[in-house]
Amino acid sequence: MTGPTSYLTPGRDTEAEIEVKRSRFLCTIARVEDEAAARAVVDGLRKQHHDARHHCSAFVLGPDGAVERSSDDGEPSGTAGAPMLEVVRGAGVSDVVAVVTRWFGGTLLGAGGLVRAYGDAVRAGLDAAGTQRRSLVQELLLEVDHAVAGRVESELRTRGVAVLDSDYAGAVTLRLGVAPADVRRLHALVAELTSGAAAATVAGERWVDGRVDSLGA
């Protein structure tokens, strides 16, 4: 298997504001799933704070942070978007958009002052947001009888298996998640808990919030 099996995202959407020589820098941090969602956040803030002169942005997307974009939005080239993106990279988070809305305070800050202000605003925003780990899991479906479903589900959770969903119909279908490397161990565990009466079937992969622990040896 290639690529990361976990990565960090913002813990929550938030705002943080700093002031430099009477210019206000409001940083908005939002977790986003794709480029369209990131741009929608920027557009929404542009409308919300229409009295501000600049809405500079930077975003990083994907488990490996492969998609990166930044915008100076009218500030001198390289003084806003690039330093904002550098701070996001340095924080090691992805699936995030950072937007710094600036209200000019009447005093020119110079290129160095702008770089520091925009970077500091994003640091403040990321500090306020915190982080949330996302983990790649292999999804498996397990169908069991109602009579044993409660016991099996409880035992699976105790052994470290994530029960992502459960559907109580004619039988009970449990949607399970384990680290990709633990699929074989899960099959053995299911056989043990059901005395060989049931088997899980692979349903694909997905990213979930939280850390997924190993099932152990």
GROMACS .gro file of C-alpha atoms in nm:
model
  217
    1MET     CA    1   0.000   0.000   0.000
    2THR     CA    2   0.125   0.347  -0.085
    3GLY     CA    3   0.045   0.688   0.056
    4PRO     CA    4  -0.027   0.800   0.412
    5THR     CA    5  -0.262   0.608   0.638
    6SER     CA    6  -0.334   0.909   0.860
    7TYR     CA    7  -0.302   1.286   0.855
    8LEU     CA    8  -0.401   1.596   1.053
    9THR     CA    9  -0.688   1.835   0.984
   10PRO     CA   10  -0.814   2.135   1.184
   11GLY     CA   11  -0.990   2.033   1.502
   12ARG     CA   12  -1.267   2.288   1.444
   13ASP     CA   13  -1.361   2.587   1.232
   14THR     CA   14  -1.263   2.906   1.409
   15GLU     CA   15  -1.147   3.266   1.385
   16ALA     CA   16  -0.861   3.463   1.540
   17GLU     CA   17  -0.775   3.830   1.504
   18ILE     CA   18  -0.456   4.029   1.544
   19GLU     CA   19  -0.392   4.402   1.504
   20VAL     CA   20  -0.077   4.557   1.360
   21LYS     CA   21  -0.047   4.938   1.345
   22ARG     CA   22  -0.426   4.970   1.348
   23SER     CA   23  -0.471   4.726   1.057
   24ARG     CA   24  -0.696   4.436   1.158
   25PHE     CA   25  -0.614   4.087   1.035
   26LEU     CA   26  -0.900   3.838   1.090
   27CYS     CA   27  -0.799   3.479   1.017
   28THR     CA   28  -1.073   3.227   0.944
   29ILE     CA   29  -0.978   2.859   0.956
   30ALA     CA   30  -1.217   2.605   0.803
   31ARG     CA   31  -1.195   2.237   0.730
   32VAL     CA   32  -1.284   2.164   0.367
   33GLU     CA   33  -1.303   1.853   0.149
   34ASP     CA   34  -1.213   1.995  -0.191
   35GLU     CA   35  -1.106   2.303  -0.383
   36ALA     CA   36  -1.463   2.411  -0.457
   37ALA     CA   37  -1.545   2.413  -0.085
   38ALA     CA   38  -1.230   2.612  -0.008
   39ARG     CA   39  -1.317   2.875  -0.268
   40ALA     CA   40  -1.673   2.889  -0.135
   41VAL     CA   41  -1.537   2.982   0.209
   42VAL     CA   42  -1.335   3.265   0.055
   43ASP     CA   43  -1.634   3.390  -0.144
   44GLY     CA   44  -1.857   3.377   0.163
   45LEU     CA   45  -1.614   3.584   0.368
   46ARG     CA   46  -1.576   3.833   0.085
   47LYS     CA   47  -1.952   3.890   0.096
   48GLN     CA   48  -1.972   3.888   0.476
   49HIS     CA   49  -1.688   4.137   0.519
   50HIS     CA   50  -1.743   4.345   0.206
   51ASP     CA   51  -1.596   4.650   0.378
   52ALA     CA   52  -1.251   4.490   0.406
   53ARG     CA   53  -0.981   4.568   0.152
   54HIS     CA   54  -0.825   4.221   0.118
   55HIS     CA   55  -0.928   3.856   0.163
   56CYS     CA   56  -0.603   3.665   0.121
   57SER     CA   57  -0.613   3.286   0.128
   58ALA     CA   58  -0.419   2.963   0.136
   59PHE     CA   59  -0.541   2.606   0.133
   60VAL     CA   60  -0.395   2.256   0.142
   61LEU     CA   61  -0.598   1.950   0.043
   62GLY     CA   62  -0.566   1.574   0.045
   63PRO     CA   63  -0.412   1.312   0.275
   64ASP     CA   64  -0.070   1.390   0.127
   65GLY     CA   65  -0.129   1.765   0.099
   66ALA     CA   66  -0.082   1.742  -0.277
   67VAL     CA   67  -0.315   2.032  -0.365
   68GLU     CA   68  -0.194   2.376  -0.257
   69ARG     CA   69  -0.319   2.719  -0.359
   70SER     CA   70  -0.267   3.073  -0.229
   71SER     CA   71  -0.380   3.424  -0.318
   72ASP     CA   72  -0.244   3.768  -0.229
   73ASP     CA   73  -0.578   3.926  -0.327
   74GLY     CA   74  -0.431   4.263  -0.415
   75GLU     CA   75  -0.152   4.275  -0.159
   76PRO     CA   76   0.203   4.308  -0.303
   77SER     CA   77   0.307   3.980  -0.463
   78GLY     CA   78   0.440   3.725  -0.215
   79THR     CA   79   0.348   3.920   0.099
   80ALA     CA   80   0.027   3.739   0.197
   81GLY     CA   81  -0.070   3.411   0.028
   82ALA     CA   82   0.281   3.260   0.023
   83PRO     CA   83   0.361   3.322   0.391
   84MET     CA   84   0.013   3.202   0.486
   85LEU     CA   85   0.067   2.880   0.290
   86GLU     CA   86   0.408   2.834   0.452
   87VAL     CA   87   0.252   2.849   0.799
   88VAL     CA   88  -0.017   2.596   0.703
   89ARG     CA   89   0.249   2.363   0.563
   90GLY     CA   90   0.458   2.403   0.877
   91ALA     CA   91   0.161   2.307   1.094
   92GLY     CA   92   0.132   1.978   0.905
   93VAL     CA   93  -0.244   2.004   0.849
   94SER     CA   94  -0.444   1.936   0.535
   95ASP     CA   95  -0.806   1.968   0.418
   96VAL     CA   96  -0.786   2.326   0.544
   97VAL     CA   97  -0.844   2.675   0.411
   98ALA     CA   98  -0.705   2.981   0.586
   99VAL     CA   99  -0.848   3.320   0.491
  100VAL     CA  100  -0.710   3.643   0.633
  101THR     CA  101  -0.942   3.939   0.597
  102ARG     CA  102  -0.763   4.271   0.636
  103TRP     CA  103  -0.901   4.612   0.723
  104PHE     CA  104  -0.638   4.877   0.646
  105GLY     CA  105  -0.549   5.097   0.943
  106GLY     CA  106  -0.395   5.386   0.755
  107THR     CA  107  -0.028   5.297   0.807
  108LEU     CA  108   0.171   5.112   0.540
  109LEU     CA  109   0.339   4.804   0.686
  110GLY     CA  110   0.593   4.738   0.412
  111ALA     CA  111   0.661   4.399   0.256
  112GLY     CA  112   0.828   4.253   0.566
  113GLY     CA  113   0.554   4.379   0.793
  114LEU     CA  114   0.285   4.225   0.574
  115VAL     CA  115   0.463   3.889   0.560
  116ARG     CA  116   0.488   3.881   0.940
  117ALA     CA  117   0.130   3.996   0.995
  118TYR     CA  118  -0.030   3.748   0.758
  119GLY     CA  119   0.182   3.464   0.891
  120ASP     CA  120   0.109   3.556   1.253
  121ALA     CA  121  -0.265   3.576   1.181
  122VAL     CA  122  -0.267   3.223   1.040
  123ARG     CA  123  -0.062   3.092   1.334
  124ALA     CA  124  -0.317   3.241   1.571
  125GLY     CA  125  -0.602   3.083   1.375
  126LEU     CA  126  -0.441   2.739   1.364
  127ASP     CA  127  -0.358   2.755   1.735
  128ALA     CA  128  -0.724   2.828   1.808
  129ALA     CA  129  -0.846   2.549   1.579
  130GLY     CA  130  -0.627   2.269   1.717
  131THR     CA  131  -0.593   1.945   1.523
  132GLN     CA  132  -0.790   1.631   1.450
  133ARG     CA  133  -0.630   1.313   1.315
  134ARG     CA  134  -0.796   1.131   1.025
  135SER     CA  135  -0.720   0.766   0.960
  136LEU     CA  136  -0.760   0.540   0.660
  137VAL     CA  137  -0.967   0.231   0.738
  138GLN     CA  138  -1.069  -0.074   0.544
  139GLU     CA  139  -1.447  -0.105   0.555
  140LEU     CA  140  -1.599  -0.448   0.601
  141LEU     CA  141  -1.959  -0.562   0.632
  142LEU     CA  142  -2.053  -0.830   0.883
  143GLU     CA  143  -2.401  -0.984   0.894
  144VAL     CA  144  -2.499  -1.164   1.214
  145ASP     CA  145  -2.819  -1.288   1.380
  146HIS     CA  146  -3.004  -1.062   1.622
  147ALA     CA  147  -2.943  -1.312   1.902
  148VAL     CA  148  -2.567  -1.260   1.898
  149ALA     CA  149  -2.538  -0.910   1.749
  150GLY     CA  150  -2.505  -0.726   2.080
  151ARG     CA  151  -2.236  -0.956   2.211
  152VAL     CA  152  -2.040  -0.957   1.886
  153GLU     CA  153  -2.054  -0.579   1.851
  154SER     CA  154  -1.942  -0.530   2.211
  155GLU     CA  155  -1.653  -0.774   2.172
  156LEU     CA  156  -1.541  -0.611   1.847
  157ARG     CA  157  -1.534  -0.266   2.009
  158THR     CA  158  -1.343  -0.406   2.308
  159ARG     CA  159  -1.081  -0.553   2.072
  160GLY     CA  160  -1.027  -0.217   1.901
  161VAL     CA  161  -1.247  -0.255   1.593
  162ALA     CA  162  -1.432   0.062   1.490
  163VAL     CA  163  -1.805  -0.005   1.442
  164LEU     CA  164  -1.891   0.265   1.188
  165ASP     CA  165  -2.260   0.182   1.152
  166SER     CA  166  -2.518  -0.085   1.229
  167ASP     CA  167  -2.836  -0.176   1.044
  168TYR     CA  168  -3.099  -0.378   1.225
  169ALA     CA  169  -3.322  -0.544   0.965
  170GLY     CA  170  -3.392  -0.913   0.906
  171ALA     CA  171  -3.039  -0.967   1.026
  172VAL     CA  172  -2.796  -0.719   1.178
  173THR     CA  173  -2.533  -0.572   0.946
  174LEU     CA  174  -2.234  -0.414   1.112
  175ARG     CA  175  -2.010  -0.181   0.912
  176LEU     CA  176  -1.662  -0.222   1.054
  177GLY     CA  177  -1.341  -0.025   1.013
  178VAL     CA  178  -0.986  -0.143   1.076
  179ALA     CA  179  -0.642  -0.036   0.967
  180PRO     CA  180  -0.570  -0.187   0.623
  181ALA     CA  181  -0.291  -0.398   0.772
  182ASP     CA  182  -0.537  -0.556   1.019
  183VAL     CA  183  -0.791  -0.706   0.776
  184ARG     CA  184  -0.657  -1.060   0.816
  185ARG     CA  185  -0.667  -1.030   1.196
  186LEU     CA  186  -1.026  -0.905   1.176
  187HIS     CA  187  -1.131  -1.209   0.975
  188ALA     CA  188  -0.975  -1.433   1.239
  189LEU     CA  189  -1.147  -1.239   1.516
  190VAL     CA  190  -1.488  -1.264   1.348
  191ALA     CA  191  -1.443  -1.639   1.305
  192GLU     CA  192  -1.356  -1.667   1.674
  193LEU     CA  193  -1.652  -1.458   1.796
  194THR     CA  194  -1.910  -1.630   1.575
  195SER     CA  195  -1.764  -1.981   1.593
  196GLY     CA  196  -1.716  -1.965   1.217
  197ALA     CA  197  -2.084  -1.890   1.150
  198ALA     CA  198  -2.021  -1.548   0.990
  199ALA     CA  199  -1.759  -1.379   0.775
  200ALA     CA  200  -1.694  -1.014   0.698
  201THR     CA  201  -1.682  -0.894   0.338
  202VAL     CA  202  -1.463  -0.608   0.217
  203ALA     CA  203  -1.664  -0.299   0.117
  204GLY     CA  204  -1.387  -0.052   0.033
  205GLU     CA  205  -1.180   0.214   0.205
  206ARG     CA  206  -1.267   0.543   0.371
  207TRP     CA  207  -1.117   0.816   0.586
  208VAL     CA  208  -1.256   0.854   0.936
  209ASP     CA  209  -1.192   1.104   1.214
  210GLY     CA  210  -0.980   0.975   1.496
  211ARG     CA  211  -0.689   0.740   1.544
  212VAL     CA  212  -0.734   0.374   1.454
  213ASP     CA  213  -0.542   0.146   1.686
  214SER     CA  214  -0.384  -0.179   1.575
  215LEU     CA  215  -0.572  -0.496   1.666
  216GLY     CA  216  -0.245  -0.639   1.794
  217ALA     CA  217  -0.096  -0.976   1.733
   0.00000   0.00000   0.00000
